[in-house]
Amino acid sequence: MSLQDVVENLGCVVVGTASSLSEALAAIDTGSAFDAALLDVQVGREKIGPGADRLMSLLIPVAFLSGYRKRGIEARFLSMPIIDKPFSDAAVRSAVLALCAAAEQKSGMTP
């Protein structure tokens, strides 16, 4: 199952994807309506750190996908959920549910 399928099967809406850091930053800056984000640590040849920083400054919960395990993730992001690639559906579900809980807590909604 694709990452998008797993997320959508949880009842979440995928509002977009980005194939580069500049696309990710543009989506964030245009005010796209999203409550949480799954970020690949490496997008093309670029690290996603600036995108993660921007999301975190907006209090949007993030989780990382990485084929490098924790080695490819900057130290300041190691407390965030990390999904190792190749990912299992269960790992994605767990991370997305954690992100949803964090987003609900941030907005004051009850689960």
PDB file of C-alpha atoms in Angstrom:
ATOM      1  CA  MET A   1       0.000   0.000   0.000  1.00  0.00           C
ATOM      2  CA  SER A   2       1.292   3.489  -0.772  1.00  0.00           C
ATOM      3  CA  LEU A   3       1.969   6.060   1.900  1.00  0.00           C
ATOM      4  CA  GLN A   4      -0.955   8.130   0.656  1.00  0.00           C
ATOM      5  CA  ASP A   5      -3.271   5.092   0.795  1.00  0.00           C
ATOM      6  CA  VAL A   6      -2.310   4.355   4.401  1.00  0.00           C
ATOM      7  CA  VAL A   7      -2.915   7.970   5.422  1.00  0.00           C
ATOM      8  CA  GLU A   8      -6.233   8.191   3.588  1.00  0.00           C
ATOM      9  CA  ASN A   9      -7.412   4.855   5.037  1.00  0.00           C
ATOM     10  CA  LEU A  10      -7.110   6.499   8.458  1.00  0.00           C
ATOM     11  CA  GLY A  11      -9.642   9.118   7.372  1.00  0.00           C
ATOM     12  CA  CYS A  12      -7.034  11.808   6.798  1.00  0.00           C
ATOM     13  CA  VAL A  13      -6.931  13.998   3.718  1.00  0.00           C
ATOM     14  CA  VAL A  14      -3.647  14.356   1.851  1.00  0.00           C
ATOM     15  CA  VAL A  15      -3.573  18.007   0.834  1.00  0.00           C
ATOM     16  CA  GLY A  16      -0.409  17.818  -1.190  1.00  0.00           C
ATOM     17  CA  THR A  17       2.977  16.419  -1.887  1.00  0.00           C
ATOM     18  CA  ALA A  18       6.270  18.119  -2.654  1.00  0.00           C
ATOM     19  CA  SER A  19       9.152  16.767  -4.697  1.00  0.00           C
ATOM     20  CA  SER A  20      11.585  19.476  -3.626  1.00  0.00           C
ATOM     21  CA  LEU A  21      12.338  21.666  -0.646  1.00  0.00           C
ATOM     22  CA  SER A  22      11.178  24.753  -2.560  1.00  0.00           C
ATOM     23  CA  GLU A  23       7.812  23.108  -3.306  1.00  0.00           C
ATOM     24  CA  ALA A  24       7.421  22.181   0.359  1.00  0.00           C
ATOM     25  CA  LEU A  25       8.245  25.712   1.512  1.00  0.00           C
ATOM     26  CA  ALA A  26       5.839  27.182  -1.059  1.00  0.00           C
ATOM     27  CA  ALA A  27       3.018  24.935   0.192  1.00  0.00           C
ATOM     28  CA  ILE A  28       3.703  26.003   3.765  1.00  0.00           C
ATOM     29  CA  ASP A  29       3.932  29.685   2.848  1.00  0.00           C
ATOM     30  CA  THR A  30       0.712  29.711   0.809  1.00  0.00           C
ATOM     31  CA  GLY A  31      -1.183  28.748   3.921  1.00  0.00           C
ATOM     32  CA  SER A  32      -2.303  25.335   2.734  1.00  0.00           C
ATOM     33  CA  ALA A  33      -4.713  23.971   5.313  1.00  0.00           C
ATOM     34  CA  PHE A  34      -3.050  21.048   7.034  1.00  0.00           C
ATOM     35  CA  ASP A  35      -2.824  19.911  10.616  1.00  0.00           C
ATOM     36  CA  ALA A  36       0.288  17.722  10.458  1.00  0.00           C
ATOM     37  CA  ALA A  37       3.004  16.695   8.035  1.00  0.00           C
ATOM     38  CA  LEU A  38       4.958  13.604   7.049  1.00  0.00           C
ATOM     39  CA  LEU A  39       8.339  14.698   5.753  1.00  0.00           C
ATOM     40  CA  ASP A  40      10.934  12.683   3.907  1.00  0.00           C
ATOM     41  CA  VAL A  41      14.303  13.608   5.375  1.00  0.00           C
ATOM     42  CA  GLN A  42      15.867  13.780   1.902  1.00  0.00           C
ATOM     43  CA  VAL A  43      13.828  15.344  -0.915  1.00  0.00           C
ATOM     44  CA  GLY A  44      15.801  14.961  -4.101  1.00  0.00           C
ATOM     45  CA  ARG A  45      19.253  16.199  -3.155  1.00  0.00           C
ATOM     46  CA  GLU A  46      18.030  18.497  -0.411  1.00  0.00           C
ATOM     47  CA  LYS A  47      17.488  17.969   3.306  1.00  0.00           C
ATOM     48  CA  ILE A  48      13.994  18.896   4.511  1.00  0.00           C
ATOM     49  CA  GLY A  49      15.238  20.644   7.681  1.00  0.00           C
ATOM     50  CA  PRO A  50      14.173  24.168   6.654  1.00  0.00           C
ATOM     51  CA  GLY A  51      10.667  22.889   5.899  1.00  0.00           C
ATOM     52  CA  ALA A  52      10.480  21.121   9.244  1.00  0.00           C
ATOM     53  CA  ASP A  53      11.691  24.266  10.999  1.00  0.00           C
ATOM     54  CA  ARG A  54       9.004  26.341   9.283  1.00  0.00           C
ATOM     55  CA  LEU A  55       6.251  23.863  10.197  1.00  0.00           C
ATOM     56  CA  MET A  56       7.432  23.644  13.784  1.00  0.00           C
ATOM     57  CA  SER A  57       7.437  27.442  14.049  1.00  0.00           C
ATOM     58  CA  LEU A  58       3.749  27.281  13.060  1.00  0.00           C
ATOM     59  CA  LEU A  59       3.183  24.590  15.723  1.00  0.00           C
ATOM     60  CA  ILE A  60       2.331  21.988  13.078  1.00  0.00           C
ATOM     61  CA  PRO A  61       3.347  18.488  14.227  1.00  0.00           C
ATOM     62  CA  VAL A  62       5.742  16.619  11.942  1.00  0.00           C
ATOM     63  CA  ALA A  63       7.074  13.098  11.544  1.00  0.00           C
ATOM     64  CA  PHE A  64       9.993  12.071   9.384  1.00  0.00           C
ATOM     65  CA  LEU A  65      10.460   9.259   6.908  1.00  0.00           C
ATOM     66  CA  SER A  66      14.041   8.146   6.478  1.00  0.00           C
ATOM     67  CA  GLY A  67      15.944   5.454   4.666  1.00  0.00           C
ATOM     68  CA  TYR A  68      18.977   6.403   6.742  1.00  0.00           C
ATOM     69  CA  ARG A  69      17.462   5.579  10.128  1.00  0.00           C
ATOM     70  CA  LYS A  70      18.462   8.214  12.670  1.00  0.00           C
ATOM     71  CA  ARG A  71      21.840   8.811  10.994  1.00  0.00           C
ATOM     72  CA  GLY A  72      20.304  11.092   8.383  1.00  0.00           C
ATOM     73  CA  ILE A  73      18.299  13.194  10.792  1.00  0.00           C
ATOM     74  CA  GLU A  74      19.600  16.380  12.350  1.00  0.00           C
ATOM     75  CA  ALA A  75      19.945  16.164  16.138  1.00  0.00           C
ATOM     76  CA  ARG A  76      17.278  18.801  16.785  1.00  0.00           C
ATOM     77  CA  PHE A  77      14.667  16.574  15.114  1.00  0.00           C
ATOM     78  CA  LEU A  78      15.459  13.309  16.885  1.00  0.00           C
ATOM     79  CA  SER A  79      12.606  13.752  19.365  1.00  0.00           C
ATOM     80  CA  MET A  80      10.083  13.754  16.502  1.00  0.00           C
ATOM     81  CA  PRO A  81       8.463  10.526  15.279  1.00  0.00           C
ATOM     82  CA  ILE A  82      10.674   8.762  12.731  1.00  0.00           C
ATOM     83  CA  ILE A  83       9.384   6.181  10.272  1.00  0.00           C
ATOM     84  CA  ASP A  84      12.138   3.991   8.846  1.00  0.00           C
ATOM     85  CA  LYS A  85      12.031   3.126   5.151  1.00  0.00           C
ATOM     86  CA  PRO A  86      10.972   0.797   3.860  1.00  0.00           C
ATOM     87  CA  PHE A  87       8.021   1.608   6.095  1.00  0.00           C
ATOM     88  CA  SER A  88       5.314  -0.699   7.330  1.00  0.00           C
ATOM     89  CA  ASP A  89       1.671   0.309   7.251  1.00  0.00           C
ATOM     90  CA  ALA A  90       1.587  -0.135  11.038  1.00  0.00           C
ATOM     91  CA  ALA A  91       4.498   2.292  11.538  1.00  0.00           C
ATOM     92  CA  VAL A  92       2.807   4.918   9.367  1.00  0.00           C
ATOM     93  CA  ARG A  93      -0.523   4.441  11.151  1.00  0.00           C
ATOM     94  CA  SER A  94       1.141   4.824  14.536  1.00  0.00           C
ATOM     95  CA  ALA A  95       2.947   8.017  13.506  1.00  0.00           C
ATOM     96  CA  VAL A  96      -0.120   9.551  11.862  1.00  0.00           C
ATOM     97  CA  LEU A  97      -2.280   8.828  14.900  1.00  0.00           C
ATOM     98  CA  ALA A  98       0.359  10.461  17.116  1.00  0.00           C
ATOM     99  CA  LEU A  99       0.443  13.496  14.821  1.00  0.00           C
ATOM    100  CA  CYS A 100      -3.356  13.729  14.881  1.00  0.00           C
ATOM    101  CA  ALA A 101      -3.370  13.589  18.677  1.00  0.00           C
ATOM    102  CA  ALA A 102      -0.754  16.344  18.823  1.00  0.00           C
ATOM    103  CA  ALA A 103      -2.712  18.471  16.347  1.00  0.00           C
ATOM    104  CA  GLU A 104      -5.940  17.981  18.321  1.00  0.00           C
ATOM    105  CA  GLN A 105      -4.186  18.900  21.563  1.00  0.00           C
ATOM    106  CA  LYS A 106      -2.739  22.016  19.930  1.00  0.00           C
ATOM    107  CA  SER A 107      -6.134  23.127  18.676  1.00  0.00           C
ATOM    108  CA  GLY A 108      -7.885  22.312  21.944  1.00  0.00           C
ATOM    109  CA  MET A 109     -10.125  19.717  20.289  1.00  0.00           C
ATOM    110  CA  THR A 110     -10.988  16.529  22.088  1.00  0.00           C
ATOM    111  CA  PRO A 111     -10.220  13.221  20.367  1.00  0.00           C
TER     112      PRO A 111
END
